[in-house]
Short mmCIF file of C-alpha atoms and ligand atoms in Angstrom, two decimals:
data_model
loop_
_atom_site.label_atom_id
_atom_site.label_comp_id
_atom_site.label_asym_id
_atom_site.label_seq_id
_atom_site.Cartn_x
_atom_site.Cartn_y
_atom_site.Cartn_z
CA MET A 1 -29.38 12.87 2.60
CA ALA A 2 -26.12 13.88 3.81
CA ILE A 3 -25.29 15.39 0.27
CA LYS A 4 -27.37 16.33 -2.58
CA TYR A 5 -25.70 16.13 -6.13
CA GLU A 6 -27.07 18.77 -8.62
CA LEU A 7 -26.26 18.02 -12.14
CA ILE A 8 -25.98 21.29 -13.83
CA LYS A 9 -24.89 20.75 -17.29
CA VAL A 10 -23.54 17.67 -19.48
CA CYS A 11 -20.94 18.59 -21.91
CA LYS A 12 -21.98 18.25 -25.71
CA GLN A 13 -18.44 17.37 -26.91
CA SER A 14 -17.66 14.51 -24.22
CA GLY A 15 -18.61 12.78 -20.97
CA ALA A 16 -18.13 15.77 -18.87
CA ARG A 17 -20.40 17.11 -16.54
CA LEU A 18 -20.94 20.33 -14.62
CA GLY A 19 -22.26 19.81 -11.03
CA LYS A 20 -22.83 21.03 -7.53
CA ILE A 21 -22.56 18.93 -4.31
CA HIS A 22 -24.49 20.39 -1.56
CA THR A 23 -22.86 19.29 1.89
CA PRO A 24 -23.39 20.24 5.61
CA HIS A 25 -20.45 22.52 5.24
CA GLY A 26 -21.19 24.19 2.10
CA VAL A 27 -21.50 23.83 -1.81
CA ILE A 28 -18.75 21.85 -4.05
CA GLU A 29 -18.71 22.97 -7.69
CA THR A 30 -17.58 19.99 -9.83
CA PRO A 31 -15.37 19.11 -11.37
CA ILE A 32 -13.08 19.61 -8.69
CA PHE A 33 -9.62 18.98 -7.27
CA MET A 34 -9.48 18.13 -3.53
CA PRO A 35 -6.03 19.18 -1.77
CA VAL A 36 -4.79 16.22 0.41
CA GLY A 37 -4.60 16.97 4.39
CA THR A 38 -3.23 13.62 5.32
CA GLN A 39 -2.55 14.34 9.10
CA ALA A 40 -5.24 17.17 9.46
CA THR A 41 -3.48 19.79 7.61
CA VAL A 42 -2.70 20.46 3.92
CA LYS A 43 1.00 20.39 4.32
CA ALA A 44 2.45 23.85 4.51
CA MET A 45 -0.87 25.73 4.09
CA THR A 46 -3.20 27.59 6.52
CA PRO A 47 -6.92 27.36 6.00
CA GLU A 48 -7.11 30.96 5.06
CA GLU A 49 -4.36 30.53 2.40
CA LEU A 50 -6.62 27.39 1.07
CA LYS A 51 -9.73 29.70 1.09
CA LYS A 52 -7.69 32.44 -0.91
CA ILE A 53 -7.00 29.79 -3.43
CA GLU A 54 -10.54 28.94 -3.35
CA ALA A 55 -10.16 25.42 -2.43
CA GLN A 56 -13.79 23.92 -1.72
CA ILE A 57 -13.13 20.43 -0.18
CA ILE A 58 -9.82 18.94 1.36
CA LEU A 59 -9.10 15.18 2.01
CA SER A 60 -8.12 13.75 5.60
CA ASN A 61 -7.08 10.15 5.93
CA THR A 62 -8.36 7.61 8.36
CA TYR A 63 -5.42 5.62 8.90
CA HIS A 64 -2.80 8.24 9.77
CA LEU A 65 -5.47 10.17 12.22
CA TYR A 66 -6.25 6.78 13.79
CA LEU A 67 -2.50 6.28 14.55
CA ARG A 68 -1.78 9.96 15.60
CA PRO A 69 -3.43 11.72 17.40
CA GLY A 70 -6.30 9.08 17.49
CA HIS A 71 -9.92 9.42 16.33
CA LYS A 72 -11.24 9.72 19.79
CA LEU A 73 -9.20 12.53 20.61
CA VAL A 74 -10.03 14.37 17.46
CA GLU A 75 -13.83 13.57 18.34
CA LYS A 76 -13.38 15.04 21.97
CA ALA A 77 -12.00 18.15 19.80
CA GLY A 78 -15.15 18.55 18.23
CA GLY A 79 -14.42 16.85 15.28
CA LEU A 80 -11.91 17.05 12.59
CA HIS A 81 -13.53 20.41 11.04
CA LYS A 82 -13.07 22.27 14.55
CA PHE A 83 -9.68 20.46 15.48
CA MET A 84 -8.34 21.84 12.15
CA ASN A 85 -10.19 24.84 11.98
CA TRP A 86 -11.85 24.06 8.50
CA ASP A 87 -15.33 24.92 8.25
CA LYS A 88 -15.88 23.85 4.60
CA PRO A 89 -16.42 20.14 3.21
CA ILE A 90 -13.89 17.46 4.12
CA LEU A 91 -13.50 13.87 2.70
CA THR A 92 -11.93 11.04 4.29
CA ASP A 93 -10.42 8.06 2.63
CA SER A 94 -8.05 5.37 4.08
CA GLY A 95 -4.68 7.08 3.07
CA GLY A 96 -3.52 3.52 4.27
CA PHE A 97 -3.46 2.93 0.35
CA GLN A 98 0.45 2.59 0.59
CA VAL A 99 0.11 0.56 3.61
CA PHE A 100 -2.89 -1.56 2.51
CA SER A 101 -2.16 -2.45 -0.90
CA LEU A 102 1.53 -1.55 -1.69
CA GLY A 103 3.28 -2.39 1.69
CA ASP A 104 4.15 -6.02 2.57
CA LEU A 105 3.48 -4.67 6.36
CA ARG A 106 -0.30 -6.16 5.97
CA LYS A 107 -2.34 -9.12 5.93
CA ILE A 108 -5.58 -9.18 4.79
CA SER A 109 -8.32 -11.80 5.76
CA GLU A 110 -12.07 -11.44 5.54
CA GLU A 111 -12.26 -9.91 8.72
CA GLY A 112 -9.83 -6.99 7.87
CA VAL A 113 -6.48 -5.71 7.52
CA GLU A 114 -3.55 -6.27 10.08
CA PHE A 115 -0.71 -3.91 9.48
CA ARG A 116 2.12 -2.28 11.06
CA SER A 117 2.21 1.34 11.94
CA HIS A 118 4.66 3.27 9.89
CA ILE A 119 5.16 5.55 12.91
CA ASP A 120 6.26 3.04 15.47
CA GLY A 121 6.08 -0.32 13.83
CA SER A 122 3.27 -1.58 16.28
CA LYS A 123 0.65 -3.91 15.01
CA HIS A 124 -2.80 -2.65 14.09
CA PHE A 125 -6.05 -4.15 12.89
CA LEU A 126 -8.58 -2.29 10.75
CA SER A 127 -11.84 -3.87 9.75
CA PRO A 128 -14.80 -2.33 7.72
CA GLU A 129 -16.45 -1.64 11.24
CA LYS A 130 -13.28 0.17 12.81
CA ALA A 131 -12.72 2.27 9.67
CA ILE A 132 -16.43 3.55 9.81
CA GLU A 133 -16.04 4.23 13.49
CA ILE A 134 -12.82 6.08 12.88
CA GLU A 135 -14.58 8.03 10.18
CA ASN A 136 -17.89 8.77 12.13
CA SER A 137 -15.49 10.09 14.96
CA LEU A 138 -13.89 12.47 12.50
CA GLY A 139 -16.98 13.84 11.17
CA ALA A 140 -16.13 14.26 7.48
CA ASP A 141 -18.87 15.51 5.13
CA ILE A 142 -17.86 12.58 2.73
CA ILE A 143 -16.62 9.14 3.86
CA MET A 144 -14.99 6.31 1.84
CA ALA A 145 -15.93 2.84 2.35
CA PHE A 146 -13.20 0.26 3.48
CA ASP A 147 -12.18 -1.40 0.55
CA GLU A 148 -9.00 -3.23 -0.98
CA CYS A 149 -7.16 -1.31 -3.67
CA ALA A 150 -5.81 -4.26 -5.71
CA PRO A 151 -2.17 -3.78 -6.70
CA TYR A 152 -1.07 -3.54 -10.22
CA PRO A 153 -0.47 -5.74 -11.95
CA ALA A 154 -2.67 -8.61 -10.54
CA ASP A 155 -3.98 -11.83 -11.41
CA ARG A 156 -7.30 -12.09 -12.40
CA GLN A 157 -8.42 -14.48 -9.61
CA TYR A 158 -6.78 -12.39 -7.05
CA VAL A 159 -8.56 -9.29 -8.61
CA LYS A 160 -12.03 -11.09 -8.44
CA ASN A 161 -11.57 -12.60 -4.95
CA SER A 162 -10.60 -9.03 -3.82
CA LEU A 163 -13.53 -7.01 -5.39
CA GLU A 164 -16.11 -9.88 -3.83
CA ARG A 165 -14.40 -8.95 -0.49
CA THR A 166 -14.77 -5.37 -0.93
CA THR A 167 -18.55 -5.78 -1.70
CA ARG A 168 -18.98 -7.83 1.31
CA TRP A 169 -16.99 -5.05 3.33
CA LEU A 170 -19.13 -2.49 1.67
CA LYS A 171 -22.48 -4.10 3.30
CA ARG A 172 -20.62 -4.02 6.74
CA CYS A 173 -19.61 -0.63 6.41
CA ILE A 174 -23.17 0.34 5.69
CA ASP A 175 -24.48 -1.44 8.64
CA ALA A 176 -21.94 0.24 11.08
CA HIS A 177 -22.20 3.57 9.81
CA LYS A 178 -23.81 5.72 12.63
CA TYR A 179 -24.59 9.08 11.02
CA PRO A 180 -25.62 8.39 7.34
CA GLU A 181 -28.05 11.55 7.38
CA ARG A 182 -24.83 13.65 7.94
CA GLN A 183 -21.89 11.88 6.49
CA ALA A 184 -22.26 10.73 3.07
CA LEU A 185 -20.83 6.93 2.50
CA PHE A 186 -19.35 6.46 -1.02
CA GLY A 187 -19.02 2.97 -2.39
CA ILE A 188 -15.70 2.34 -4.36
CA ILE A 189 -15.67 0.35 -7.51
CA GLN A 190 -12.83 -2.32 -8.10
CA GLY A 191 -12.04 -4.99 -10.27
CA GLY A 192 -8.57 -3.85 -11.43
CA MET A 193 -7.92 -3.76 -15.34
CA TYR A 194 -10.36 -6.55 -16.25
CA LYS A 195 -13.55 -5.15 -17.99
CA ASP A 196 -15.90 -8.09 -16.84
CA LEU A 197 -14.45 -7.62 -13.25
CA ARG A 198 -15.26 -3.83 -13.26
CA HIS A 199 -18.69 -4.51 -14.22
CA GLN A 200 -19.19 -7.43 -11.79
CA SER A 201 -17.94 -4.73 -9.08
CA LEU A 202 -19.86 -1.87 -10.57
CA ASN A 203 -23.09 -4.04 -10.44
CA GLU A 204 -22.33 -5.25 -7.03
CA ILE A 205 -21.42 -1.64 -5.61
CA LEU A 206 -24.14 -0.15 -7.27
CA SER A 207 -26.87 -2.47 -5.93
CA PHE A 208 -26.39 -0.58 -2.64
CA ASP A 209 -28.16 2.82 -2.82
CA LEU A 210 -25.43 5.29 -1.91
CA PRO A 211 -24.86 9.29 -2.18
CA GLY A 212 -21.75 8.78 -4.44
CA TYR A 213 -19.35 6.29 -5.84
CA ALA A 214 -15.71 6.05 -6.40
CA VAL A 215 -13.49 4.41 -9.03
CA GLY A 216 -10.82 2.71 -7.16
CA GLY A 217 -7.95 0.45 -7.98
CA LEU A 218 -6.51 3.19 -10.49
CA SER A 219 -3.52 5.11 -10.51
CA VAL A 220 -1.73 2.35 -8.92
CA GLY A 221 1.24 2.13 -11.50
CA GLU A 222 -0.76 1.35 -14.72
CA PRO A 223 0.04 3.16 -17.94
CA LYS A 224 -2.52 6.32 -18.44
CA ASP A 225 -3.66 4.82 -21.30
CA LEU A 226 -5.09 1.56 -19.33
CA MET A 227 -6.56 3.99 -16.58
CA TYR A 228 -8.30 5.94 -19.58
CA GLU A 229 -9.70 2.78 -21.01
CA VAL A 230 -10.84 1.42 -17.70
CA LEU A 231 -12.86 4.73 -17.33
CA GLU A 232 -14.13 4.54 -20.66
CA TYR A 233 -16.31 1.26 -19.85
CA THR A 234 -16.71 2.30 -16.10
CA THR A 235 -18.26 5.62 -15.81
CA PRO A 236 -20.80 5.76 -18.57
CA LEU A 237 -22.44 2.95 -16.35
CA MET A 238 -22.34 4.95 -13.07
CA PRO A 239 -25.49 6.98 -11.93
CA LYS A 240 -25.76 10.42 -13.67
CA ASP A 241 -27.17 11.90 -10.48
CA LYS A 242 -24.47 10.88 -8.23
CA PRO A 243 -21.02 12.44 -7.96
CA ARG A 244 -18.16 10.29 -9.29
CA TYR A 245 -14.65 10.33 -7.48
CA LEU A 246 -11.42 8.96 -9.11
CA MET A 247 -8.96 8.36 -6.30
CA GLY A 248 -5.66 9.25 -6.14
CA VAL A 249 -5.53 11.31 -9.48
CA GLY A 250 -3.75 13.45 -10.44
CA SER A 251 -1.37 15.53 -12.74
CA PRO A 252 -3.00 18.00 -14.96
CA ASP A 253 -3.33 15.76 -18.10
CA CYS A 254 -5.02 12.85 -16.06
CA LEU A 255 -7.53 15.68 -14.42
CA ILE A 256 -8.63 16.73 -17.97
CA GLU A 257 -8.85 13.23 -19.30
CA GLY A 258 -10.71 12.26 -16.27
CA VAL A 259 -13.17 14.90 -16.44
CA ILE A 260 -13.65 14.23 -20.02
CA ARG A 261 -14.54 10.48 -19.18
CA GLY A 262 -17.11 11.62 -16.86
CA ILE A 263 -15.44 11.88 -13.47
CA ASP A 264 -16.30 14.83 -11.05
CA MET A 265 -13.91 14.69 -7.97
CA PHE A 266 -10.49 14.11 -7.88
CA ASP A 267 -7.39 14.00 -5.18
CA CYS A 268 -3.69 13.80 -5.36
CA VAL A 269 -0.78 14.47 -3.19
CA HIS A 270 1.21 15.38 -6.24
CA PRO A 271 1.15 19.19 -6.31
CA THR A 272 1.80 19.64 -2.67
CA ARG A 273 4.21 16.65 -2.36
CA ILE A 274 6.49 17.94 -5.45
CA GLY A 275 5.90 21.42 -4.31
CA ARG A 276 7.78 20.82 -1.14
CA ASN A 277 10.87 19.73 -3.06
CA GLY A 278 10.78 22.75 -5.38
CA THR A 279 8.93 21.48 -8.23
CA ALA A 280 6.36 23.99 -9.62
CA MET A 281 3.46 23.09 -12.02
CA THR A 282 3.34 26.09 -14.41
CA SER A 283 1.22 26.76 -17.56
CA ILE A 284 4.56 26.18 -19.70
CA GLY A 285 5.30 22.73 -18.17
CA ARG A 286 7.22 22.04 -14.81
CA VAL A 287 10.06 24.35 -13.34
CA VAL A 288 12.25 22.68 -11.08
CA ILE A 289 13.51 25.78 -9.02
CA LYS A 290 16.58 24.27 -7.61
CA ASN A 291 17.97 24.20 -11.10
CA ALA A 292 21.32 26.58 -11.25
CA LYS A 293 19.64 28.25 -14.41
CA TYR A 294 17.32 29.98 -12.19
CA ALA A 295 19.86 31.33 -10.10
CA GLU A 296 19.64 35.11 -11.43
CA ASP A 297 16.19 34.74 -13.12
CA PHE A 298 14.01 37.44 -11.57
CA MET A 299 10.99 36.44 -13.34
CA PRO A 300 8.14 34.69 -11.44
CA LEU A 301 7.61 31.03 -11.04
CA ASP A 302 4.86 31.30 -13.79
CA PRO A 303 4.73 34.36 -15.74
CA ASN A 304 0.92 33.68 -16.75
CA CYS A 305 -0.16 33.17 -13.04
CA ASP A 306 -1.58 35.67 -10.82
CA CYS A 307 -1.32 33.83 -7.50
CA TYR A 308 0.41 35.58 -4.28
CA THR A 309 3.54 33.48 -4.85
CA CYS A 310 3.87 34.53 -8.63
CA LYS A 311 2.90 38.08 -7.96
CA SER A 312 5.63 38.89 -5.11
CA TYR A 313 8.67 36.70 -5.70
CA SER A 314 11.21 35.71 -8.33
CA ARG A 315 12.39 32.41 -9.26
CA ALA A 316 16.00 33.53 -8.14
CA TYR A 317 14.51 34.23 -4.60
CA ILE A 318 12.39 31.10 -4.22
CA ARG A 319 15.53 29.19 -5.64
CA HIS A 320 17.54 30.85 -2.71
CA LEU A 321 15.01 29.77 -0.08
CA PHE A 322 15.27 26.18 -1.12
CA LYS A 323 18.78 26.16 -1.52
CA ALA A 324 19.07 27.87 2.15
CA GLY A 325 16.59 25.38 3.32
CA GLU A 326 13.98 27.79 4.54
CA ILE A 327 10.61 26.93 5.39
CA LEU A 328 9.04 29.47 3.41
CA ALA A 329 10.32 27.78 0.24
CA SER A 330 7.70 25.02 0.61
CA ARG A 331 5.02 27.42 1.44
CA LEU A 332 5.37 29.41 -1.71
CA VAL A 333 5.68 26.60 -4.05
CA THR A 334 2.85 24.59 -2.61
CA TYR A 335 0.58 27.66 -2.56
CA HIS A 336 1.38 28.18 -6.13
CA ASN A 337 0.87 24.30 -7.35
CA LEU A 338 -2.36 24.16 -5.63
CA HIS A 339 -3.51 27.49 -7.10
CA PHE A 340 -2.48 25.87 -10.40
CA LEU A 341 -4.57 22.80 -10.28
CA LEU A 342 -7.73 24.67 -8.82
CA ASN A 343 -7.39 27.09 -11.22
CA LEU A 344 -7.18 24.38 -14.15
CA MET A 345 -10.43 22.99 -12.53
CA LYS A 346 -12.18 26.29 -12.77
CA GLU A 347 -10.89 26.93 -16.28
CA ILE A 348 -12.35 23.32 -17.02
CA ARG A 349 -15.63 24.05 -15.35
CA GLN A 350 -15.73 27.10 -17.76
CA ALA A 351 -15.14 25.40 -20.70
CA ILE A 352 -17.81 22.78 -20.05
CA MET A 353 -20.12 25.62 -19.57
CA GLU A 354 -18.96 27.03 -22.95
CA ASP A 355 -19.16 23.61 -24.44
CA ARG A 356 -15.70 23.84 -25.76
CA LEU A 357 -13.50 21.28 -23.64
CA LEU A 358 -12.14 19.34 -26.21
CA ASP A 359 -10.64 22.59 -27.78
CA TYR A 360 -9.45 23.51 -24.00
CA ARG A 361 -7.66 20.17 -23.84
CA ARG A 362 -6.00 20.80 -27.12
CA GLU A 363 -4.77 24.37 -26.05
CA PHE A 364 -3.65 23.28 -22.64
CA PHE A 365 -1.76 20.26 -23.81
CA GLN A 366 0.00 22.53 -26.56
CA LYS A 367 1.13 25.06 -24.12
CA TYR A 368 1.95 22.40 -21.45
CA GLY A 369 3.87 20.13 -23.71
CA TYR A 370 1.75 17.15 -23.51
CA THR A 371 1.01 14.92 -26.44
CA LEU A 372 -2.45 13.95 -27.37
C1 810 B 401 -11.28 3.89 4.18
C2 810 B 401 -11.33 4.45 2.70
O1 810 B 401 -10.38 3.33 1.77
C3 810 B 401 -9.69 3.94 0.70
O2 810 B 401 -9.12 5.25 0.85
N1 810 B 401 -9.84 3.20 -0.43
C4 810 B 401 -8.73 3.40 -1.47
N2 810 B 401 -8.12 4.38 -1.80
C5 810 B 401 -7.21 4.77 -2.96
C6 810 B 401 -6.31 5.50 -2.76
C7 810 B 401 -5.67 5.76 -4.00
N3 810 B 401 -4.64 6.59 -4.52
C8 810 B 401 -4.22 6.19 -5.82
N4 810 B 401 -3.30 6.70 -6.44
C9 810 B 401 -2.49 7.64 -5.76
N5 810 B 401 -5.08 5.18 -6.11
C10 810 B 401 -5.86 4.78 -4.97
C11 810 B 401 -6.74 3.80 -5.12
C12 810 B 401 -7.55 3.83 -3.89
C13 810 B 401 -8.51 2.76 -3.95
O3 810 B 401 -8.97 1.96 -4.68
N6 810 B 401 -9.24 2.74 -2.46
#
């Protein structure tokens, strides 16, 4: 098997689990947050900085790397790990999520998806076979099956037809996959917000014996409570001895609520994207650093944080960098935000170990200003 999931402990208070995923590029402690590196870089971060904040696995995107620089070029470079100088685990997903399911730049058929490149408008076609060919060339440790993420809201019949096509596409992905012994192919469960369709998709996807499974079709604009409800009737039916990945999530509250509902892996562009425009995630809520009130605030971004940014610079200085359009501005807040989320996951793992995850949630929500 390309990966081996080791279940360490099941939380007594909730559906949370502590685990380890053994991969060809190292071990991943779960629950884990995966920084997103869409174009073979986690924007504004070096691999050394990612290691410093203990990132264990990063994401890259099939769609983007196929368009530029091309998956064949990355293969010639020795694969994505070598190309981007990252020797720890990598997961590739489509990254075409915006294009495939939200943009109207796409036409979906049984064969695959026709879409226009966001770079130059050129026409392209991705099929399950093509997506797997790209992911095989990139060489990530975990690769996601080519699926359709149904938009929200979507009517029942559309969601049913879509999930059934996703199942047919999964079979084609499995048949096209060249290296199952070293790249773990994860199936993706769809079914929208319909309980019976979620169970239909779950049964169909789980009928293929794969090393891990993702819950797709969520974090697509639905209310958070609806996402939690879908998880409550989906994750308990997923295999206990395999990793469960919730795609595109998320913010601190969603990470904690997802872990409580049995999710092991998360990814989201949120911390890096908002970091680049000056919003810091801190232990006392969000700090929008360009706000004038920080002009002469010589405190660190987050007084309770021990990261390089918070130990070395003041709010006033970081605000100055943003106002001056300095590149360092993005780097410092991105660094802090990723450290914040990775540290949150570390605290969650500790809380599961000590059977106090629900207490941890209450404390975190009070500090962060969430309502339970
Ligand atoms: C070739 C791999 O295909 C995918 O990555 N499929 C996929 N990606 C998703 C990304 C998502 N991001 C969000 N919120 C920000 N929700 C997502 C759902 C999917 C999905 O269902 N399916």
